[in-house]
mmCIF file of C-alpha atoms and ligand atoms in Angstrom:
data_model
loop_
_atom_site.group_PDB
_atom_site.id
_atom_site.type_symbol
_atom_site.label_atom_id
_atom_site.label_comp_id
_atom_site.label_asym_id
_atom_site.label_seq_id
_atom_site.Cartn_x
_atom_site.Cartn_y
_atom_site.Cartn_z
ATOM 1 C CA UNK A 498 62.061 131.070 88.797
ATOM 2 C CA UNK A 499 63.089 128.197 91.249
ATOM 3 C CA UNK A 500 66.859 126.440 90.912
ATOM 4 C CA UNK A 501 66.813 123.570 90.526
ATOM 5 C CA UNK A 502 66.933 121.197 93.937
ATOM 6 C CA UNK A 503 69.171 118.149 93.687
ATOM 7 C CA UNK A 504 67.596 114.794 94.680
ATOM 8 C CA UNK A 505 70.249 112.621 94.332
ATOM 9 C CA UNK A 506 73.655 112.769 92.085
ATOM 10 C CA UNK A 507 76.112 109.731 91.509
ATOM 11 C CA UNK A 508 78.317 111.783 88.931
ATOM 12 C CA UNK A 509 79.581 114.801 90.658
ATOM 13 C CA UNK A 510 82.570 116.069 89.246
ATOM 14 C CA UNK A 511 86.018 115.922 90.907
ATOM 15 C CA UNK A 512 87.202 118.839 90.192
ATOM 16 C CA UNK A 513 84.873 122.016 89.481
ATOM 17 C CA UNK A 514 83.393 122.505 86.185
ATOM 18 C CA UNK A 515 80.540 125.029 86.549
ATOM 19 C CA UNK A 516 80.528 128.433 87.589
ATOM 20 C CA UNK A 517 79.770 129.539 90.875
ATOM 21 C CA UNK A 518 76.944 131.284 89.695
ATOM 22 C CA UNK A 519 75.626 128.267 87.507
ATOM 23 C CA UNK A 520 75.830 125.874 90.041
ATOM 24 C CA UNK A 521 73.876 127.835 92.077
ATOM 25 C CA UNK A 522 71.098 127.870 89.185
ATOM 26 C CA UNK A 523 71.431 123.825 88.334
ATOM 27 C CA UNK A 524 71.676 122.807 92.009
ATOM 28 C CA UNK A 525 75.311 121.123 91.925
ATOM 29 C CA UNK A 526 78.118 121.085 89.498
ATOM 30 C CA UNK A 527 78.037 119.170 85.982
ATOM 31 C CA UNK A 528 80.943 117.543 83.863
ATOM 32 C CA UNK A 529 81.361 114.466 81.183
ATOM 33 C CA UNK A 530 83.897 112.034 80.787
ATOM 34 C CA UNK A 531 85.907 114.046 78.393
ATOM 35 C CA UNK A 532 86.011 117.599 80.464
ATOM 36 C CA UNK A 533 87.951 115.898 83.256
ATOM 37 C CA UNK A 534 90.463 115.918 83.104
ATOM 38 C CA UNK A 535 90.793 118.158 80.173
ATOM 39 C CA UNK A 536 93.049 115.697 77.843
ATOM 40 C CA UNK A 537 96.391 117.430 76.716
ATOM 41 C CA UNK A 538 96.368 117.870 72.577
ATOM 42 C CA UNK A 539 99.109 115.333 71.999
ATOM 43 C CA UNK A 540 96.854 112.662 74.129
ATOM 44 C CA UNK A 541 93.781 113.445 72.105
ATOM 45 C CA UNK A 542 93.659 110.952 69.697
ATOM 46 C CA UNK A 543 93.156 113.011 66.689
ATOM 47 C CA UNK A 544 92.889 111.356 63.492
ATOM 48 C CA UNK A 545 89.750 109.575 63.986
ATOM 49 C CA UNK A 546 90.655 107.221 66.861
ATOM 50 C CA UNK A 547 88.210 108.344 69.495
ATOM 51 C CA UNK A 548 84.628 110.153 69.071
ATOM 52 C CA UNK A 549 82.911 113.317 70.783
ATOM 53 C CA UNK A 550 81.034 112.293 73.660
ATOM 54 C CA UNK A 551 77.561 112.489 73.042
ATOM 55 C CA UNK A 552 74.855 113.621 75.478
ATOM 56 C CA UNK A 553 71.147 114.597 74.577
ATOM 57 C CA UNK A 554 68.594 116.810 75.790
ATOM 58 C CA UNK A 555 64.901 117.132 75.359
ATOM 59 C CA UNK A 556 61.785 117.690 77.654
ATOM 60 C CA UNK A 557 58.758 116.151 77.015
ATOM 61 C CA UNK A 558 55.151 115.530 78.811
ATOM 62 C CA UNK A 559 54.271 113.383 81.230
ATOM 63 C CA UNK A 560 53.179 111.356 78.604
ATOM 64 C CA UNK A 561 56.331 111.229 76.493
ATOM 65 C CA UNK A 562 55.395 113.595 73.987
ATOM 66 C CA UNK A 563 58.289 115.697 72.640
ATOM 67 C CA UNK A 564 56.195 118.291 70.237
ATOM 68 C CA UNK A 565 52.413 119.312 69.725
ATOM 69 C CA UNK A 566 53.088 118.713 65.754
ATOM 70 C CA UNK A 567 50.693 121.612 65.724
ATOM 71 C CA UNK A 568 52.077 124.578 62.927
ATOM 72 C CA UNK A 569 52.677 127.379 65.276
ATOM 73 C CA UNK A 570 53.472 125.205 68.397
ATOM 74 C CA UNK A 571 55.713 122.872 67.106
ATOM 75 C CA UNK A 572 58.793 123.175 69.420
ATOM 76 C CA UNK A 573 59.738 122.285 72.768
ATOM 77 C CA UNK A 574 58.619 125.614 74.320
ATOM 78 C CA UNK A 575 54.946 124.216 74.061
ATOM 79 C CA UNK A 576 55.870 121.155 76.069
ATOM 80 C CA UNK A 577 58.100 122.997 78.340
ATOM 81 C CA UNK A 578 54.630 125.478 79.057
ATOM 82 C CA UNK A 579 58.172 128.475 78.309
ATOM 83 C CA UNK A 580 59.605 126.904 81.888
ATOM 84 C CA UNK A 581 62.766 129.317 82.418
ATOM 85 C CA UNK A 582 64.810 126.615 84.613
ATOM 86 C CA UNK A 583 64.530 124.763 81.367
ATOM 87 C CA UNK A 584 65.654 127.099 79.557
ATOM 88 C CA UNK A 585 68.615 127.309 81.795
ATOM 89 C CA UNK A 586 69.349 123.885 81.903
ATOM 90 C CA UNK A 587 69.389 124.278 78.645
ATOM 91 C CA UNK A 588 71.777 127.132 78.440
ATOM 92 C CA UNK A 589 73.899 125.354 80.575
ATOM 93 C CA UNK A 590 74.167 122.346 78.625
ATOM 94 C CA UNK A 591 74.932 124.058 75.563
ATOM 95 C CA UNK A 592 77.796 125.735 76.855
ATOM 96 C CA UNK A 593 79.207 122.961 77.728
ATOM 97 C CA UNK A 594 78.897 121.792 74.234
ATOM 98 C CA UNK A 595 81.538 121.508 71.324
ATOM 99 C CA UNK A 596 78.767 121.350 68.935
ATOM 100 C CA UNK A 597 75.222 120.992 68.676
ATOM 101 C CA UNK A 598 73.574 118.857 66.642
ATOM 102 C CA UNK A 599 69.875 119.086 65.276
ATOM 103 C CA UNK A 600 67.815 116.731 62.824
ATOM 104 C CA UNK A 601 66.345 119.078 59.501
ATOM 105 C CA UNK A 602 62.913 118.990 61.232
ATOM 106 C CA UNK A 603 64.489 120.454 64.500
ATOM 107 C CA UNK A 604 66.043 122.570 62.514
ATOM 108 C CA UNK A 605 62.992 124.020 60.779
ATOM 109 C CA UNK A 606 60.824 124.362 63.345
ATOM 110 C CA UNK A 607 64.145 126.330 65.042
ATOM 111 C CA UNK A 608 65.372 128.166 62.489
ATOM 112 C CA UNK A 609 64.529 131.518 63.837
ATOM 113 C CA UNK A 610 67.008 130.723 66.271
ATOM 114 C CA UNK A 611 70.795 129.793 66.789
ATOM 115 C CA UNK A 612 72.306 127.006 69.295
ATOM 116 C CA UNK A 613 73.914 129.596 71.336
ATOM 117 C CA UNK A 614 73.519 128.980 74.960
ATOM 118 C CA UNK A 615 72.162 133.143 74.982
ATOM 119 C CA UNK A 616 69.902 132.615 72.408
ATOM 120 C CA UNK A 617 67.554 130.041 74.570
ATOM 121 C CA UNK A 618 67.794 132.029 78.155
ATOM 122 C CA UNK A 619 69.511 135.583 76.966
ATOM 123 C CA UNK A 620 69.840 136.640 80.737
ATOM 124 C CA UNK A 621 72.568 134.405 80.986
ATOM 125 C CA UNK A 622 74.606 135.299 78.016
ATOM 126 C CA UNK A 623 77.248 136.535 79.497
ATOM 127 C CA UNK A 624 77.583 133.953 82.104
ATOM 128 C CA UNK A 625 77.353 131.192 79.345
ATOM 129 C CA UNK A 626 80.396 133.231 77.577
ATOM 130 C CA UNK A 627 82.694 133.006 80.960
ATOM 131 C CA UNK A 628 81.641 129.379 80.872
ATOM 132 C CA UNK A 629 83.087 128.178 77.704
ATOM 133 C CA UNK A 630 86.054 130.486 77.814
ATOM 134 C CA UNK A 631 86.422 128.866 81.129
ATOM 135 C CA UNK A 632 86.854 125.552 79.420
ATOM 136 C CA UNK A 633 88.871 127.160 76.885
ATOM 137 C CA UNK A 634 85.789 126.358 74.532
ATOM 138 C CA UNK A 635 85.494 128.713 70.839
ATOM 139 C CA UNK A 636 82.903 131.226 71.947
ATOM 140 C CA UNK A 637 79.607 129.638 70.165
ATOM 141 C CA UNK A 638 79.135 125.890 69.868
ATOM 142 C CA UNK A 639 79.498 124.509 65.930
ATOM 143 C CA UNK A 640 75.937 124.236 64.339
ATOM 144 C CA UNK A 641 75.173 120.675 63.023
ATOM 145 C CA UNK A 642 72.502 120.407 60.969
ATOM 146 C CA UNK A 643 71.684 116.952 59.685
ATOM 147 C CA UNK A 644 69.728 115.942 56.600
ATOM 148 C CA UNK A 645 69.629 113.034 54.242
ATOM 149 C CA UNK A 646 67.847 114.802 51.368
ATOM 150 C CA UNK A 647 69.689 118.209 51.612
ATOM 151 C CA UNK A 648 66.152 119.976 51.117
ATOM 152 C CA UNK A 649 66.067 122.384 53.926
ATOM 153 C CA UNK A 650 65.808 126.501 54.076
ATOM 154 C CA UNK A 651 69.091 128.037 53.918
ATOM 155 C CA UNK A 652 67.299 131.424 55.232
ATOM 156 C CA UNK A 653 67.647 130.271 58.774
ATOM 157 C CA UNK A 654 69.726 132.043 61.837
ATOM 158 C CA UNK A 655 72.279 129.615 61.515
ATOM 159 C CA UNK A 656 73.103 130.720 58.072
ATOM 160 C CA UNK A 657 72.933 134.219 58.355
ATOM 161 C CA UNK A 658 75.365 134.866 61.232
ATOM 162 C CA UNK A 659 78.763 135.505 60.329
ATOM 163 C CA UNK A 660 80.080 134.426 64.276
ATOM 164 C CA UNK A 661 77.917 130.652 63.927
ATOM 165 C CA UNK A 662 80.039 128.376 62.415
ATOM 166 C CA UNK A 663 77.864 125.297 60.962
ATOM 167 C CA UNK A 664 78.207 122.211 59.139
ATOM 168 C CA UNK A 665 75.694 120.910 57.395
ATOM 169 C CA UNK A 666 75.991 116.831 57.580
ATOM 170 C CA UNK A 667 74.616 115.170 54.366
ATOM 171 C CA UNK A 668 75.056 112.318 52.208
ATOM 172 C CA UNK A 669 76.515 112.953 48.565
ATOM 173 C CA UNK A 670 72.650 114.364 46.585
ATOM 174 C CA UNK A 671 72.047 116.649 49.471
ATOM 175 C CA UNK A 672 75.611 117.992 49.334
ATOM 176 C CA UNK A 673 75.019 118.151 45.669
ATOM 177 C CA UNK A 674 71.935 120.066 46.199
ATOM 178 C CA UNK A 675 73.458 122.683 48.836
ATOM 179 C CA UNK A 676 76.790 123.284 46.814
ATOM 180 C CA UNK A 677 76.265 126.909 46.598
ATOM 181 C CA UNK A 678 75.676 126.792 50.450
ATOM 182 C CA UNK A 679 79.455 127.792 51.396
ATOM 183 C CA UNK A 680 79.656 130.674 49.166
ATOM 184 C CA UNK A 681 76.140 132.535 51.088
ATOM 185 C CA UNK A 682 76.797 131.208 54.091
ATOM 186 C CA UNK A 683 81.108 131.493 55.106
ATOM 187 C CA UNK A 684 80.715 129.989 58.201
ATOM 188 C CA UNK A 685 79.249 126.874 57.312
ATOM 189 C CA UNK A 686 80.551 123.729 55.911
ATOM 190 C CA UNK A 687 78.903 121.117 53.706
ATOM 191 C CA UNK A 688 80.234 117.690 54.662
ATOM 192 C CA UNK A 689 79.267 114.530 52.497
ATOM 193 C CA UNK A 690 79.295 111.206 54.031
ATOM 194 C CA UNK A 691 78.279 109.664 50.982
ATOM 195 C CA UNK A 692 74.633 107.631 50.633
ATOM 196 C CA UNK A 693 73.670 107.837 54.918
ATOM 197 C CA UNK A 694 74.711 109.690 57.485
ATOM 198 C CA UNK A 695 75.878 107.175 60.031
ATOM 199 C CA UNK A 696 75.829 109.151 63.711
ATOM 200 C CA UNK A 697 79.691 107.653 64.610
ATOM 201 C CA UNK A 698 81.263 108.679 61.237
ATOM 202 C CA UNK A 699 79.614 112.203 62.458
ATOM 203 C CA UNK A 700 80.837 112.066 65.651
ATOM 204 C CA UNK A 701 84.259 110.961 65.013
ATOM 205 C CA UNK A 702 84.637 113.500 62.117
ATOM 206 C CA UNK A 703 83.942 116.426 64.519
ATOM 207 C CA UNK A 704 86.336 114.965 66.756
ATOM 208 C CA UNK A 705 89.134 114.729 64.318
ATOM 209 C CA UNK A 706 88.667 117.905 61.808
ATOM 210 C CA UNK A 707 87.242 120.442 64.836
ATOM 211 C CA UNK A 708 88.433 119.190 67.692
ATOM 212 C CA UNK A 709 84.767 118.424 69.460
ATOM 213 C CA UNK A 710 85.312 116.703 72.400
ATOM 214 C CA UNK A 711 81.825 117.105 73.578
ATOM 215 C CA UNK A 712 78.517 116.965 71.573
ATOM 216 C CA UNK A 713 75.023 117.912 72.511
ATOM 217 C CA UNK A 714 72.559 116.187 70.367
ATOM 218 C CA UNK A 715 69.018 118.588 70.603
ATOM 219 C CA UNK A 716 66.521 116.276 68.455
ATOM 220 C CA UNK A 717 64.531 115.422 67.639
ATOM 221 C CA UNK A 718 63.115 111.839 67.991
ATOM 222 C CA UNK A 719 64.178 110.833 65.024
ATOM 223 C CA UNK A 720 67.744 111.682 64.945
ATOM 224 C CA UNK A 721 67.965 110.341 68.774
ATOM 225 C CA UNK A 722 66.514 107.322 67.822
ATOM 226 C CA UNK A 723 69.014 107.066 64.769
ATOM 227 C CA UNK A 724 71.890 108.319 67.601
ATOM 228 C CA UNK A 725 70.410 105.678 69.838
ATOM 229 C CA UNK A 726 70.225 102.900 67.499
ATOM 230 C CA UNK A 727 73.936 103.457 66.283
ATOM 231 C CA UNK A 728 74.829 103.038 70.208
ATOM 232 C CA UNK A 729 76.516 106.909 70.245
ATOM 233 C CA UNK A 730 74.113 108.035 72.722
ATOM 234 C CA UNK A 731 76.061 108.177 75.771
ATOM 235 C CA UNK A 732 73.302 110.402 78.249
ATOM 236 C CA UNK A 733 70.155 111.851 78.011
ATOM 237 C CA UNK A 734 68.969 115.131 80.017
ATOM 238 C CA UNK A 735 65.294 114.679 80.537
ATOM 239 C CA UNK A 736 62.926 117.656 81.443
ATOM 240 C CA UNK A 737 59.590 115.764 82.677
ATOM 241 C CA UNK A 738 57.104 118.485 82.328
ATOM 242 C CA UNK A 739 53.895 118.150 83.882
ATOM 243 C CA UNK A 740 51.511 118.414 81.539
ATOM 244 C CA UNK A 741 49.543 115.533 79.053
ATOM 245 C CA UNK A 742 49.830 115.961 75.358
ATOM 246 C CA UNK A 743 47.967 112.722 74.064
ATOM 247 C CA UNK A 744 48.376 111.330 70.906
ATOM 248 C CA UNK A 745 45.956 110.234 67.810
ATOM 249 C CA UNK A 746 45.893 108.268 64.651
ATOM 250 C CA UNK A 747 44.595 111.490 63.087
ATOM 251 C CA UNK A 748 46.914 114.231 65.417
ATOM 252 C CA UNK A 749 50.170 111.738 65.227
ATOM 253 C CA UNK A 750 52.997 113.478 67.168
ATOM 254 C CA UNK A 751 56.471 112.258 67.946
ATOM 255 C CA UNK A 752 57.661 110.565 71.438
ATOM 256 C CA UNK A 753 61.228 110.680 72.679
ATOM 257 C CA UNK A 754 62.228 107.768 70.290
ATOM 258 C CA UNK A 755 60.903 107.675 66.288
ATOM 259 C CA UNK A 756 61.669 106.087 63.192
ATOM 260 C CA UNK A 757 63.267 103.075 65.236
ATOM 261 C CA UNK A 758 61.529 99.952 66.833
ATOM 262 C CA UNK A 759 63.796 98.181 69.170
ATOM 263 C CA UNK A 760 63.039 94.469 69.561
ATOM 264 C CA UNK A 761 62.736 93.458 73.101
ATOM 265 C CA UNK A 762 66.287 91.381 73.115
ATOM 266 C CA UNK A 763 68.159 94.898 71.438
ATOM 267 C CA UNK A 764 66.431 97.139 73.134
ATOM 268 C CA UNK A 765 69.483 99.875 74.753
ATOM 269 C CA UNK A 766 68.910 100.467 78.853
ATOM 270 C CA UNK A 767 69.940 102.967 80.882
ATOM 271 C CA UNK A 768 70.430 103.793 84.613
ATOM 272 C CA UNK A 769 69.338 107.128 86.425
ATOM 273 C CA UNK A 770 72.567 109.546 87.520
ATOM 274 C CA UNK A 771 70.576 112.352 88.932
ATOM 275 C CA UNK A 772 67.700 113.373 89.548
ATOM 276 C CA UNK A 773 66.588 117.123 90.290
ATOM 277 C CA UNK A 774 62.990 118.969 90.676
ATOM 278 C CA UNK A 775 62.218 122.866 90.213
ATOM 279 C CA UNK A 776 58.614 122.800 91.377
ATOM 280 C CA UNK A 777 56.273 119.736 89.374
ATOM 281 C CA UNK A 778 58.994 119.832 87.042
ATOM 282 C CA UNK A 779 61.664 116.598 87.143
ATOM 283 C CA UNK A 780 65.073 117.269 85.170
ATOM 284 C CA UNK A 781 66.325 113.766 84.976
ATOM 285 C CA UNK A 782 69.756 112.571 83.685
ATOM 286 C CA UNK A 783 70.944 108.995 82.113
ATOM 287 C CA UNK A 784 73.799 107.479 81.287
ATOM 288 C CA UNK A 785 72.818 104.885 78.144
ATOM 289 C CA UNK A 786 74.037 101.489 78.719
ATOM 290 C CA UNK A 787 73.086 100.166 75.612
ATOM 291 C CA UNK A 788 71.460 96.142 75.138
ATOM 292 C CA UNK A 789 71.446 94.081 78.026
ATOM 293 C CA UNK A 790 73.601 90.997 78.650
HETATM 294 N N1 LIG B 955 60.699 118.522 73.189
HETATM 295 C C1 LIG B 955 61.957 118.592 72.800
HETATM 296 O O1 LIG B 955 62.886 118.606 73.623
HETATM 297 C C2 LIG B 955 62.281 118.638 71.333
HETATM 298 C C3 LIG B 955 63.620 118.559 70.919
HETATM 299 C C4 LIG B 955 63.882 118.574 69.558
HETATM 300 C C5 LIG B 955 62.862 118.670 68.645
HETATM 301 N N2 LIG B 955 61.591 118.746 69.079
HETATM 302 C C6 LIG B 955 60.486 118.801 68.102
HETATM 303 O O2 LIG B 955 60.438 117.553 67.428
HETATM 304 C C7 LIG B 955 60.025 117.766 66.070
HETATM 305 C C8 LIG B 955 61.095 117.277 65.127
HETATM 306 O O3 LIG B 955 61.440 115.940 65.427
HETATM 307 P P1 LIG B 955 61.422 114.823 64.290
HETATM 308 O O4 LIG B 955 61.703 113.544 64.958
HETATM 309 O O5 LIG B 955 60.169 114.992 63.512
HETATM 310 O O6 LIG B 955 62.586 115.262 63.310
HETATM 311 P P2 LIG B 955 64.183 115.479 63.502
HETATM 312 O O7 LIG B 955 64.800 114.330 64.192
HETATM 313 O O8 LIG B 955 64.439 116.836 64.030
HETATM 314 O O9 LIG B 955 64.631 115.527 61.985
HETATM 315 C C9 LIG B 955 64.457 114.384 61.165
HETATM 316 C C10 LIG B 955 65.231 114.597 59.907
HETATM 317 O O10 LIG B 955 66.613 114.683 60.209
HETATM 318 C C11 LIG B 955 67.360 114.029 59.206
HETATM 319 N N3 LIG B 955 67.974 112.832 59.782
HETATM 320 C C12 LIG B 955 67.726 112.241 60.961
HETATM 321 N N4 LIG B 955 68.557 111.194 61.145
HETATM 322 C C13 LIG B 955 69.334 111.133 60.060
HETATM 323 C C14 LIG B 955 70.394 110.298 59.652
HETATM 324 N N5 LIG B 955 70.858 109.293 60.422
HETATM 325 N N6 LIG B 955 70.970 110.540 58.445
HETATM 326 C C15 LIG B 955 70.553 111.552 57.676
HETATM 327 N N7 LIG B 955 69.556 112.376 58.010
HETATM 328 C C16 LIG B 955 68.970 112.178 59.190
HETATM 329 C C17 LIG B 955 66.369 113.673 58.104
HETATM 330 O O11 LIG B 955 66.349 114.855 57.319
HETATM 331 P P3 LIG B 955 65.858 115.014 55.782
HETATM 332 O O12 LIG B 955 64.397 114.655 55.786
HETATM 333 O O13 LIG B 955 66.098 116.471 55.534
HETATM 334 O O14 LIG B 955 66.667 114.128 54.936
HETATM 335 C C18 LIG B 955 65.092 113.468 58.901
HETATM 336 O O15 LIG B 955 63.925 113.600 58.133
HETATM 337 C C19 LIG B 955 59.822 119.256 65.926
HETATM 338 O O16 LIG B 955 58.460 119.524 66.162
HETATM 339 C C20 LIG B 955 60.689 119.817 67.022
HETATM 340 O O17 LIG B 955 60.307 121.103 67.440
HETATM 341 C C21 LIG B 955 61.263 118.727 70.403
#
């Protein structure tokens, strides 16, 4: 596995964030506007006043493909080809996360799995553990799982684990319909937000009843787009894999954006902070802007 190399990065951090030994693995160090410096609890704002910072991660093809749609090789993984220095990006990212947030279809094509930064590259479990406790971060990042309808499997990792706190985000018939959720699952939390679930009510929520300061939105294209379109996408991480996926009326499969058609005039821009390769692979990283003028 190659590090990655660092072509160009306008956001170092002042002060250091990442470990020694992660640095060496993402090519530089890596912070966000709310890790630096690390606000005092009386400055925080809690009570709703400020949101978690929200940055989002995804590879896709060259083509802009984010998943095969395929049963069996649905996920990321398939677009990724199983790269390992995406894997550790996205290790790395999570443990720099407060929570993690995943759409229901994320969720079920996932659900074998938790968010924890060990579960996606387990060499670096431990290292991902010194790195949160470094930041004085709760060992695993909160699971958020978000669905309108409330109709997902409750059998999933997430729900099993004892150590994964969750929250299920839902509006007031899917919290109706996972009201026996709590008592299977301790760890999780059913939170209502009555008939949508609009991304900054989320965001501010986690920010005032848990504390999140940072949160790392994981897909898919829908929820981004929703993120996106509510203007609560402050970055994207970008893997550019190097590989076509195509598309077709009869094989439909989701791009980086879905379920949202910006008009020209509203469309949200954003400029390049870094840019770094591992091999044909680009990781690239935005800060969102939003519209234009
Ligand atoms: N390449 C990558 O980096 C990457 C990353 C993530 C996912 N993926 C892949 O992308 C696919 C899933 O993406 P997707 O776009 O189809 O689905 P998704 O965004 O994961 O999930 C969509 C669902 O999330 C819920 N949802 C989204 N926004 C909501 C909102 N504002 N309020 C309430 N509920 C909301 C709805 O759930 P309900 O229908 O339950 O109401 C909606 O149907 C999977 O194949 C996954 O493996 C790839």
């Amino acid at each position: 596995m190659d590090a990655l190399t660092t072509l160009f990065d306008e956001l170092p951090p002042a002060a250091p964030v990442l470990l020694p030994e992660l640095q060496a693995l993402y090519g530089g160090d890596l912070a966000f506007p709310d890790m630096l410096p690390l606000p005092a609890p009386a400055e925080e704002g809690v009570g709703g006043e400020r949101r978690a910072f929200c940055y989002a991660n995804f590879v896709a093809t060259i083509d802009g493909i984010v998943s095969f749609n395929v049963p069996g090789s649905d996920t990321g993984n398939e677009i990724s080809g199983g790269s390992a220095i995406d894997h550790v990006v996205m290790g790395i990212l999570r443990s720099l996360a407060g929570a993690v947030i995943w759409g229901s279809r994320t969720y079920m094509a996932a659900r074998r799995f938790t968010p924890a930064p060990g579960a996606i590259w387990p060499p670096g479990t431990d290292l991902f553990a010194a790195q949160r406790a470094h930041l004085g971060l709760t060992p695993l990042p909160l699971a958020v799982i978000i669905t309108a309808g409330g109709e997902i499997d409750t059998s999933g990792a997430i729900f099993l684990r004892d150590d994964q706190p969750a929250i299920v985000a839902t509006t007031d018939r899917g919290a109706q319909r996972l009201a026996d959720l709590p008592s299977r699952a301790p760890a999780t939390e059913v939170w209502s937000f009555g008939e949508t679930v609009t991304p900054d009510a989320l965001l501010r929520r986690l920010h005032a009843e848990r504390g999140v300061r940072t949160a790392l939105c994981e897909g898919g294209a829908m929820l981004f787009g929703a993120f996106l379109a509510a203007g609560v996408a402050d970055e994207l991480f970008l893997t550019r894999a190097p590989q076509f996926a195509g598309r077709a009326v009869e094989a439909p499969r989701p791009g980086l954006v879905e379920g949202v058609a910006f008009s020209p005039a509203a469309a949200p821009w954003a400029h390049l902070v870094s840019l770094k390769r591992s091999g044909s692979y680009l990781f690239e990283r935005y800060r969102i802007d939003g519209m234009r003028g």
